[in-house]
mmCIF file of C-alpha atoms in Angstrom:
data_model
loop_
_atom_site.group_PDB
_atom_site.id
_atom_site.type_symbol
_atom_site.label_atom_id
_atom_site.label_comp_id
_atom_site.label_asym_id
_atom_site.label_seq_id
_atom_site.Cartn_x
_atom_site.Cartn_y
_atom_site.Cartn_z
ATOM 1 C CA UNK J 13 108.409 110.898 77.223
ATOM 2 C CA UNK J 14 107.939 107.605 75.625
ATOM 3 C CA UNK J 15 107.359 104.725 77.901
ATOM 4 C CA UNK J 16 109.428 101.332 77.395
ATOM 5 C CA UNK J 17 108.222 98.019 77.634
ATOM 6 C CA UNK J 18 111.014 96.426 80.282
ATOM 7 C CA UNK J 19 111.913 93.038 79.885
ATOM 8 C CA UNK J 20 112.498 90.301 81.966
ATOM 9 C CA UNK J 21 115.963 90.651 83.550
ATOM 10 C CA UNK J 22 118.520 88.543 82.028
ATOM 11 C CA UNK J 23 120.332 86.267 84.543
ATOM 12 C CA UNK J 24 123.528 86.422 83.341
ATOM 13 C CA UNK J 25 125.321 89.556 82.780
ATOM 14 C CA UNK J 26 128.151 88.291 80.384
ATOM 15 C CA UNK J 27 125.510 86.653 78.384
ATOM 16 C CA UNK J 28 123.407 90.068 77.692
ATOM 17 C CA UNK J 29 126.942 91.362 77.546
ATOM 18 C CA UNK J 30 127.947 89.328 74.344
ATOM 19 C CA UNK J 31 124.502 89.626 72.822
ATOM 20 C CA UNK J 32 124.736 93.589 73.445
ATOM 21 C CA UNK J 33 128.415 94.059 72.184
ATOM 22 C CA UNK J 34 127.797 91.541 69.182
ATOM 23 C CA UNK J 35 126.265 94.419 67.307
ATOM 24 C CA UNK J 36 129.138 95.977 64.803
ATOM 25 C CA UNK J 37 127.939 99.587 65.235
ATOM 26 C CA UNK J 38 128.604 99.199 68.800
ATOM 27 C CA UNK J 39 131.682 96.882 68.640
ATOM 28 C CA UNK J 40 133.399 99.199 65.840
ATOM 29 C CA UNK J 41 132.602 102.396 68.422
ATOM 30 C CA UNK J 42 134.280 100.767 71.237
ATOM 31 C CA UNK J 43 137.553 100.381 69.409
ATOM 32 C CA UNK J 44 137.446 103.397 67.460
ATOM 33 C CA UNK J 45 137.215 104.630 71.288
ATOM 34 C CA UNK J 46 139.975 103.004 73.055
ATOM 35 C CA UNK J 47 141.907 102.801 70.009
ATOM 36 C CA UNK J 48 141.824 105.990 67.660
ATOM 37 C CA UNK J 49 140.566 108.465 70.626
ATOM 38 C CA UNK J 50 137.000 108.603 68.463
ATOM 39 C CA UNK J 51 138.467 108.843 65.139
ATOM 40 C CA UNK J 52 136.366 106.641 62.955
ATOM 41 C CA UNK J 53 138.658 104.107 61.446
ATOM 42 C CA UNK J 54 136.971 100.921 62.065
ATOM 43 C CA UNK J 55 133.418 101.061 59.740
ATOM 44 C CA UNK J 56 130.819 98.631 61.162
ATOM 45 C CA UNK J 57 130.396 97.344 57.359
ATOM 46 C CA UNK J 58 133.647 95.984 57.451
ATOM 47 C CA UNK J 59 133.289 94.080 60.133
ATOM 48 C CA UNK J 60 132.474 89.844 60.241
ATOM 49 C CA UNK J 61 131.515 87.355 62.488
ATOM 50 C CA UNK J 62 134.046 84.781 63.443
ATOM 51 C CA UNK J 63 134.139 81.859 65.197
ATOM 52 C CA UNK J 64 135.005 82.038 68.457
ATOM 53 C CA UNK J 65 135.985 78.449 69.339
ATOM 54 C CA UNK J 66 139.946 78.719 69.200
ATOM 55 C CA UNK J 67 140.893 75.162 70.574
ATOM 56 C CA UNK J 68 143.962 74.002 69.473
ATOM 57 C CA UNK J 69 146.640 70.880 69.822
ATOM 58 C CA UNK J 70 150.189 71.857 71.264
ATOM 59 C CA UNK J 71 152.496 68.921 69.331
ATOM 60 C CA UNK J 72 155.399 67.749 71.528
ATOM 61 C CA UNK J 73 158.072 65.853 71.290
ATOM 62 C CA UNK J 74 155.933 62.117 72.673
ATOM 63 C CA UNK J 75 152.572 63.753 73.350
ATOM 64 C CA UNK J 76 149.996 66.167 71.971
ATOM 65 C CA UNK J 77 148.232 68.910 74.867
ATOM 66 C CA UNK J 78 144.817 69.972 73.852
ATOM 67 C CA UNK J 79 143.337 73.283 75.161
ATOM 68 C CA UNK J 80 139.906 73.617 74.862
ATOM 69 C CA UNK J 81 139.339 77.449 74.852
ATOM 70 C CA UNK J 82 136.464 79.751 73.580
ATOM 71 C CA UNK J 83 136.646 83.749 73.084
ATOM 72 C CA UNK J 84 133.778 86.118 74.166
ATOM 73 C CA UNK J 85 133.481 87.768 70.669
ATOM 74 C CA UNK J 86 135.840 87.821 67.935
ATOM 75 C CA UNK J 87 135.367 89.891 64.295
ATOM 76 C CA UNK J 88 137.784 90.017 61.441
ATOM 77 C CA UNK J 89 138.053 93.873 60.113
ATOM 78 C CA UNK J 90 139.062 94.032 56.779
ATOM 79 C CA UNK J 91 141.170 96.811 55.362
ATOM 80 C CA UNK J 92 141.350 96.431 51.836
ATOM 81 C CA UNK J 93 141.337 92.662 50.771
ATOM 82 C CA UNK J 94 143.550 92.358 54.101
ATOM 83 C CA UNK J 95 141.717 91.722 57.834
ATOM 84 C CA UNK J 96 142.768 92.259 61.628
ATOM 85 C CA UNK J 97 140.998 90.009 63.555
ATOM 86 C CA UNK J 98 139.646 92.205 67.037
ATOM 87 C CA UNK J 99 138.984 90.444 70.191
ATOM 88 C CA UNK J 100 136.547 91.426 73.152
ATOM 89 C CA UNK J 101 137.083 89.856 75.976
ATOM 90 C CA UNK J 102 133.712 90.439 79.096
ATOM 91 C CA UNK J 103 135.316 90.470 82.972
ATOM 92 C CA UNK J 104 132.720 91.000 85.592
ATOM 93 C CA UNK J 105 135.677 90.357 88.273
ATOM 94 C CA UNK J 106 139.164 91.356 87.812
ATOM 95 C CA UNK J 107 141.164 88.004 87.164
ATOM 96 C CA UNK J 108 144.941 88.209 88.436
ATOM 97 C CA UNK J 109 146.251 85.406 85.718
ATOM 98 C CA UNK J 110 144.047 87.831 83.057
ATOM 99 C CA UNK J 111 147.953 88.563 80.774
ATOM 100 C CA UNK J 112 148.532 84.942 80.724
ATOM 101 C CA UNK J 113 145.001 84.122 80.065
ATOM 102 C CA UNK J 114 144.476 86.982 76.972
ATOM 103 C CA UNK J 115 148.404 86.018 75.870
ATOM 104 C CA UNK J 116 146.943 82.164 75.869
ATOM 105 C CA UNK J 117 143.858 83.180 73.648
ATOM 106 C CA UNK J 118 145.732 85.193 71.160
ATOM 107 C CA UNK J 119 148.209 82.449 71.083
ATOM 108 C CA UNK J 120 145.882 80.394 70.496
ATOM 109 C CA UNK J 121 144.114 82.476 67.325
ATOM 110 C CA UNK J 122 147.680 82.459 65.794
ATOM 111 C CA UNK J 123 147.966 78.730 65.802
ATOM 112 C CA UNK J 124 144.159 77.850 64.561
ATOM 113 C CA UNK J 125 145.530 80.080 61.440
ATOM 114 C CA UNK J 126 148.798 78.219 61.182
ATOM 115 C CA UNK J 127 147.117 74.969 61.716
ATOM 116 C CA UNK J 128 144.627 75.911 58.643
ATOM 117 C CA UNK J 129 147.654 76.760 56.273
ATOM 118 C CA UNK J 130 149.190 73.140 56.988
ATOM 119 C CA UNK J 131 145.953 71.768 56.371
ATOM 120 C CA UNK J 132 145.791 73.257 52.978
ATOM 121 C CA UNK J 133 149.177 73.075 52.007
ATOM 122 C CA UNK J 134 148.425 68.820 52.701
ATOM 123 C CA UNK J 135 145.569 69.053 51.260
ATOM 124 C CA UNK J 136 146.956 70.745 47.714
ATOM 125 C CA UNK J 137 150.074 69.159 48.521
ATOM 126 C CA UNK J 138 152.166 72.426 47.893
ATOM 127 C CA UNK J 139 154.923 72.664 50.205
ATOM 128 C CA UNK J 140 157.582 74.868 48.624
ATOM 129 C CA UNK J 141 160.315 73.285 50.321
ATOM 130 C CA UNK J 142 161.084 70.496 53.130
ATOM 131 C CA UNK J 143 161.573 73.041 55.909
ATOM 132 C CA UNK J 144 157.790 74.260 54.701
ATOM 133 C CA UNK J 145 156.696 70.856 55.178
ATOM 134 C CA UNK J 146 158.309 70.526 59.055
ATOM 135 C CA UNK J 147 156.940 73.810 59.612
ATOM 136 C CA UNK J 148 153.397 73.033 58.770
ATOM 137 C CA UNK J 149 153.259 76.553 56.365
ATOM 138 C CA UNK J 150 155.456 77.929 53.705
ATOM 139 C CA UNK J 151 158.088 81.084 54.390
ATOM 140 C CA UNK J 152 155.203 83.100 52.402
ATOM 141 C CA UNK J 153 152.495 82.375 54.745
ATOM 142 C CA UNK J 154 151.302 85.456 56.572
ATOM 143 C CA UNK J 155 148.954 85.277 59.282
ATOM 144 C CA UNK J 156 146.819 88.181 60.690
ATOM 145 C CA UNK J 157 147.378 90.331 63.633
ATOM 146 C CA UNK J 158 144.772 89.855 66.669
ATOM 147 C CA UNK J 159 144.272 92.630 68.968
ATOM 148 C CA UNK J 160 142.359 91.728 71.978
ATOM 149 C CA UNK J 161 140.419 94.255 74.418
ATOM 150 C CA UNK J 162 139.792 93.183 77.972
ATOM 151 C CA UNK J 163 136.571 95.145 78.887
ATOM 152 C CA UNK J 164 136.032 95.182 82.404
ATOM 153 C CA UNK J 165 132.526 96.067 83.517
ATOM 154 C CA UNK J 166 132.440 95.533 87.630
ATOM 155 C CA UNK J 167 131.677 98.113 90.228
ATOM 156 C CA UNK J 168 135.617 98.418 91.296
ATOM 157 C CA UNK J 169 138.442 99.307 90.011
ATOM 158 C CA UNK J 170 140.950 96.974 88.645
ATOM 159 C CA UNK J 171 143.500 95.693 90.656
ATOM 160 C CA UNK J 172 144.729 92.779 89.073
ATOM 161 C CA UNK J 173 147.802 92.645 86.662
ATOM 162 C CA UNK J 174 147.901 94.822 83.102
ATOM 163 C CA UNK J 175 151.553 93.225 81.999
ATOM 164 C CA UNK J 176 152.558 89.571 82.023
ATOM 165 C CA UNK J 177 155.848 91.331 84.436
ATOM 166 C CA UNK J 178 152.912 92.327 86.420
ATOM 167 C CA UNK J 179 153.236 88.688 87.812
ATOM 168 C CA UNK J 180 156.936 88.094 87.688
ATOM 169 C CA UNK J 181 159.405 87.553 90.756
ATOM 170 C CA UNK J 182 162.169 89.886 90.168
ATOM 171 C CA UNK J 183 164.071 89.566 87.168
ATOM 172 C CA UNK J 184 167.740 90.043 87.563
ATOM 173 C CA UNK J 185 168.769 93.450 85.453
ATOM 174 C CA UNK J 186 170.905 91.382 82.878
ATOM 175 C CA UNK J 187 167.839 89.530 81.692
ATOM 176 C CA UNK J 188 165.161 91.752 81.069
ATOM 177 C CA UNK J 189 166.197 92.177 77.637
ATOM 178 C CA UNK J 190 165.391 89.113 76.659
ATOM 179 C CA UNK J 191 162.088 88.868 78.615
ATOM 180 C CA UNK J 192 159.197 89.107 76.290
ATOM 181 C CA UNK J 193 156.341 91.131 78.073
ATOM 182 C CA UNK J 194 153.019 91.142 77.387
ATOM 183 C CA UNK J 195 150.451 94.278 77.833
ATOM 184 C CA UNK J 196 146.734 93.984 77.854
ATOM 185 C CA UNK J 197 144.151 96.118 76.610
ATOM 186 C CA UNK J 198 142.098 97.216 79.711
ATOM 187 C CA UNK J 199 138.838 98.873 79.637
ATOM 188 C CA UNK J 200 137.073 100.074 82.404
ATOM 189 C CA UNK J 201 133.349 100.760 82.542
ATOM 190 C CA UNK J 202 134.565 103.521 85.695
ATOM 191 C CA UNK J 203 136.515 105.287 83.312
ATOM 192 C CA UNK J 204 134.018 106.207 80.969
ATOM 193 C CA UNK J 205 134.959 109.652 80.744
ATOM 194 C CA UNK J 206 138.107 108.635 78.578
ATOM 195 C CA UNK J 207 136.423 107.484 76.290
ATOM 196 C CA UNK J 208 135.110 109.196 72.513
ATOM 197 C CA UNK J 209 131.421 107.547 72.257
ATOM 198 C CA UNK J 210 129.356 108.447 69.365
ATOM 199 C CA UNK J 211 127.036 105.392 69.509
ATOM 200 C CA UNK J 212 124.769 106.309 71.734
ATOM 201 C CA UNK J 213 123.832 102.759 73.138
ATOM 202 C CA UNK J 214 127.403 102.361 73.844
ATOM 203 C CA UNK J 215 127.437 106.084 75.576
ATOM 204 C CA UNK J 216 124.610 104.982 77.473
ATOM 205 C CA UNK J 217 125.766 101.680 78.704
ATOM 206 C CA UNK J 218 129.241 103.393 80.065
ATOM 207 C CA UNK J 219 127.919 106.626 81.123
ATOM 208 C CA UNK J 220 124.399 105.530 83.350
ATOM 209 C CA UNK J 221 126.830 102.540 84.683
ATOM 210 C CA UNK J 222 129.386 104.424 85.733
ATOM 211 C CA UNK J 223 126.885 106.921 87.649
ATOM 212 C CA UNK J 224 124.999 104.149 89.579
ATOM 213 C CA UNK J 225 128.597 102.356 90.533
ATOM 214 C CA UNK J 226 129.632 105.861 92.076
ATOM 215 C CA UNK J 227 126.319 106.861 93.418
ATOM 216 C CA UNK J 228 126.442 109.924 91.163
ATOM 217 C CA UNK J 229 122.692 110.428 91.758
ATOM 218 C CA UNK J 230 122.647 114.337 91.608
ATOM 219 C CA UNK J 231 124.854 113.801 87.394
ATOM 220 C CA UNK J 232 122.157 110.904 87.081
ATOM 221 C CA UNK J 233 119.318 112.873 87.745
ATOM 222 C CA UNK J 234 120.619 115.896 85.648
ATOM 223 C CA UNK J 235 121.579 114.240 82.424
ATOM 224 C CA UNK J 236 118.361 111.576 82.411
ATOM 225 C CA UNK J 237 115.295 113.168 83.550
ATOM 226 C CA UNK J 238 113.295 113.115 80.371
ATOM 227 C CA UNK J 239 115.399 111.460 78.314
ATOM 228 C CA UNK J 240 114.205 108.424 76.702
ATOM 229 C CA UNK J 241 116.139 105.123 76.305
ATOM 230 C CA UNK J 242 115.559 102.172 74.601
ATOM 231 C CA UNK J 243 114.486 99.076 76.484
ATOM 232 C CA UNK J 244 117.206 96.646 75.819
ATOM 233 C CA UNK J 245 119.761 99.343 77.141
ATOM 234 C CA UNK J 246 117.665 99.585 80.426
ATOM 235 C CA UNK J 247 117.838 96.116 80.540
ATOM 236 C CA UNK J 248 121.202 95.589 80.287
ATOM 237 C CA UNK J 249 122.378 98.035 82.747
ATOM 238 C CA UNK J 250 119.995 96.959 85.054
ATOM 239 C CA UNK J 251 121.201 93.437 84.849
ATOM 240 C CA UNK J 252 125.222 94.718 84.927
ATOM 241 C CA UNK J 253 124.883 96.801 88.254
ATOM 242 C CA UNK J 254 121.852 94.391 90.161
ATOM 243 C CA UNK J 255 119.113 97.713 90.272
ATOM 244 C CA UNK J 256 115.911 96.500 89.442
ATOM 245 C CA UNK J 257 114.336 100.143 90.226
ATOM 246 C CA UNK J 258 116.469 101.691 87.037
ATOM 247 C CA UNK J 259 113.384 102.489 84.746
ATOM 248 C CA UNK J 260 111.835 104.630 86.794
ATOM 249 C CA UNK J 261 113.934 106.888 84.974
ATOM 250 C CA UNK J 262 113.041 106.032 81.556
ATOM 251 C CA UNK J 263 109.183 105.522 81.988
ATOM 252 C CA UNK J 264 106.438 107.983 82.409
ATOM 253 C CA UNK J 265 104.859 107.937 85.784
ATOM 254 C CA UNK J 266 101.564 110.105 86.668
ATOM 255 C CA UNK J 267 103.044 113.656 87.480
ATOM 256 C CA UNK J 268 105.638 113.073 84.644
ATOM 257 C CA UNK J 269 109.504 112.061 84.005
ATOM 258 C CA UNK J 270 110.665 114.644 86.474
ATOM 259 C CA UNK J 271 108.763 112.502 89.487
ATOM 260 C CA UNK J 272 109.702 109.620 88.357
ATOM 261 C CA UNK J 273 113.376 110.373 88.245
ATOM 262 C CA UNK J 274 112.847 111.273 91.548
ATOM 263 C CA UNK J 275 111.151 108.670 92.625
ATOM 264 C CA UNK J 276 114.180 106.373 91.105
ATOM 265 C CA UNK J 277 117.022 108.406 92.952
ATOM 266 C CA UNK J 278 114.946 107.671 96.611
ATOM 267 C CA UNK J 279 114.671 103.854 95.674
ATOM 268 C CA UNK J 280 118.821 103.799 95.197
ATOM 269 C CA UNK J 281 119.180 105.998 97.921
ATOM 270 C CA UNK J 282 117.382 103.424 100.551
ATOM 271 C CA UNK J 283 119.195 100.367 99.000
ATOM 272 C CA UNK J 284 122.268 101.793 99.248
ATOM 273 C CA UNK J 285 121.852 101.808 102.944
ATOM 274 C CA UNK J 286 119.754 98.671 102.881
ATOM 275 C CA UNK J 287 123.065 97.234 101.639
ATOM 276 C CA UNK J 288 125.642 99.362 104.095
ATOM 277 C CA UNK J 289 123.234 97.854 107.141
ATOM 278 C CA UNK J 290 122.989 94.388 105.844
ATOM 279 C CA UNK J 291 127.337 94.615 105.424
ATOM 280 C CA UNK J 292 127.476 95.897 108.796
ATOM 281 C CA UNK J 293 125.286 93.108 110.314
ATOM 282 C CA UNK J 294 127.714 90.459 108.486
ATOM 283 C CA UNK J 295 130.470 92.195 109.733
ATOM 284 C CA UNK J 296 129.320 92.428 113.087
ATOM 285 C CA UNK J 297 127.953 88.782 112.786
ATOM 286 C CA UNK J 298 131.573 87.835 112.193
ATOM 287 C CA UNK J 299 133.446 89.684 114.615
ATOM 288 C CA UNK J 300 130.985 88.400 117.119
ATOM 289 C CA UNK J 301 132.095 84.525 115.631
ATOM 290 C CA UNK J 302 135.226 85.350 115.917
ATOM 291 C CA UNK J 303 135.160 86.495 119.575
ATOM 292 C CA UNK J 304 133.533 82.978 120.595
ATOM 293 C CA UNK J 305 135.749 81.251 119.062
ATOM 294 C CA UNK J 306 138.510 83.035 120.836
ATOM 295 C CA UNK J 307 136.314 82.521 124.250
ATOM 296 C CA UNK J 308 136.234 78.859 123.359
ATOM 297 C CA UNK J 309 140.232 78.930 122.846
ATOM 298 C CA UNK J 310 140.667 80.724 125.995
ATOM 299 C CA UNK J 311 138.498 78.735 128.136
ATOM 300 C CA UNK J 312 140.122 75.604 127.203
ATOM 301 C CA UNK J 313 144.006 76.272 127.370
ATOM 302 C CA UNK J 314 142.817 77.933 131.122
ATOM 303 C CA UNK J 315 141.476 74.183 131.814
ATOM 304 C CA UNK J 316 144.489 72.038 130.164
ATOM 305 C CA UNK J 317 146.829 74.893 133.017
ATOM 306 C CA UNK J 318 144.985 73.876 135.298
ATOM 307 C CA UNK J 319 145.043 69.927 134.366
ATOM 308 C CA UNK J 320 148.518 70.691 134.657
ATOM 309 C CA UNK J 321 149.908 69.898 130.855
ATOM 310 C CA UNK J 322 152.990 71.691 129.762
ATOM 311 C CA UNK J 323 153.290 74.191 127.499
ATOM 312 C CA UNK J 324 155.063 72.539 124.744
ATOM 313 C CA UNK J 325 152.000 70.246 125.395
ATOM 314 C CA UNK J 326 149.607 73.289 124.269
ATOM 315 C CA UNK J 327 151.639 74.635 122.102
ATOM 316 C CA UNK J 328 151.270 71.494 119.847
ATOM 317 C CA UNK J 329 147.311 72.387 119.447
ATOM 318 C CA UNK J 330 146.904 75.946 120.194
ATOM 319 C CA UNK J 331 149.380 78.995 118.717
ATOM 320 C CA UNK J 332 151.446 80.885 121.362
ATOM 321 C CA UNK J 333 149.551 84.217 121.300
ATOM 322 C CA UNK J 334 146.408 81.996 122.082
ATOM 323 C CA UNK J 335 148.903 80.694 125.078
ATOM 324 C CA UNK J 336 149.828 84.279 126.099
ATOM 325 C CA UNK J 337 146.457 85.627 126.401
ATOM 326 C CA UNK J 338 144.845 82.627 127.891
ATOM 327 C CA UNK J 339 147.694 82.747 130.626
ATOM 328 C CA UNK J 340 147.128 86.277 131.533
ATOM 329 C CA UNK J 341 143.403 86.150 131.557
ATOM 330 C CA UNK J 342 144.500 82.739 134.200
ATOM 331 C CA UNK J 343 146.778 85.234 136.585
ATOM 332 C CA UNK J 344 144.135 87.745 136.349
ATOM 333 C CA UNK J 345 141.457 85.795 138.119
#
């Protein structure tokens, strides 16, 4: 098996995130994924950097509103002398304003582009008409379409909104017509088994992820023992899901991958439960926290009873169950 030479752990997961999905091969397989079930449509040649700063000023009426926002990586696909600008968005957490927020940044890419045609319409002074030069662009302007993916790496599921109605009150019946919803494009590292992968960085990245978040040790074990992979993949996963221990699986040890794998699955094993006992201690910790501080309540609503204050009188610093149970613990003396 060939041995890797690990490197230092990266402190910041989106950060070896965007360096990791920055490379087209593995940026065009990820669409072609979620997108066209595996099909390859989108060709890695094809693809271009683009800047990712897409700050803009909102004109109104008697004041301008600047938003100051930058994406995680943006590249403009070109199909013919055409492009679709693709957006990848990193989530470590699931964020419950995430429709608003992806709606905001794609918003946000459609008026840098209309800001850029008013810019060069001034600049050639070539507005075809006075309505094109209120507008800022003339009626033959087209911008480009920006699809946006929201790729979701944490160790749970999602559970925050997919659809802008996702964080509506109730619309009455008669106006949901005229709502305009919007829909994001969610992927989840968990659901790696939807997924088409031919890149086998990106198959990697999904597949040994989604085994550690599960504690799939036994699939882990099976598919990896002997199998080499490349450092910077290690790396990454290592610094996605917190296990430092992860290439024991990838490196030669003295009896040979098999041992080592081993070896690796026994390390996970005892800080799993490392974890579950430190959780329980913090739990218990709390409750125990929580029970003095109910002992404290107690105590002192028994003393203002017995100082003789009213219970309107407590009631103004203590809640009424507090009342209740201090006043029954008081008769049962």
């Amino acid at each position: 098996m060939r041995k890797n030479n690990i490197k230092k752990k990266i402190d910041k997961p989106d950060t070896a995130m965007k360096t990791f999905w920055r490379n087209n091969e593995r940026f065009a397989d990820l669409f072609n994924a979620v997108a066209f079930n595996g099909r390859q449509v989108i060709n890695p040649d094809e693809l271009t950097e683009m800047d990712t700063d897409v700050s803009g000023i909102i004109q109104f009426t008697d004041y301008n509103e600047s938003l100051v926002r930058t994406r995680d990586i943006i590249k403009k696909f070109y199909n013919g002398i055409e492009f679709t600008i693709l957006g990848l968005e990193l989530q470590t957490n699931p964020h419950y304003a995430m429709p608003v927020r992806a709606l905001l940044y794609d918003g946000l890419g459609y008026l840098k582009e209309c800001n850029e045609f008013r810019n060069l319409h001034r600049t050639e002074n070539d507005f075809d008409s006075d309505k094109s030069f209120l507008s800022g662009i003339n009626k033959s302007d087209k911008i480009h379409p920006i699809i946006t993916l929201i790729f979701y790496y944490g160790e749970s599921p999602w559970d925050g909104p997919v659809r802008l109605s996702d964080m509506m009150t109730d619309i009455p019946e008669e106006l949901r017509p005229l709502f305009s919803d919007y829909k994001i494009n969610l992927v989840q590292i968990l659901d790696s088994g939807r997924y088409q992968f031919y890149n086998e960085d990106v198959k990697s990245v999904f597949d040994i992820t989604q085994k550690i978040y599960t504690k799939n040790l036994q699939g882990l074990s099976e598919e990896y023992t002997n199998k080499p992979i490349d450092s910077e993949i290690i790396n990454l996963i290592t610094t996605i899901t917190g296990f430092s221990k992860l290439s024991y699986i990838f490196n030669e040890s003295d009896n040979g991958g098999e041992t080592a794998m081993w070896k690796c699955v026994e390390e996970m094993e005892n800080e799993w439960v490392q974890k579950g006992v430190a959780e329980g201690q913090r739990i218990g910790e709390r409750n125990g926290e929580l029970k003095g501080m109910q002992k404290e309540r107690q105590t002192a609503i028994i003393t203002m009873i017995e100082l003789g204050l009213t219970k309107e009188q407590i009631l103004t610093k203590y809640s009424e169950e507090d009342y209740l149970k201090a006043e029954k613990a008081l008769n049962n003396k």
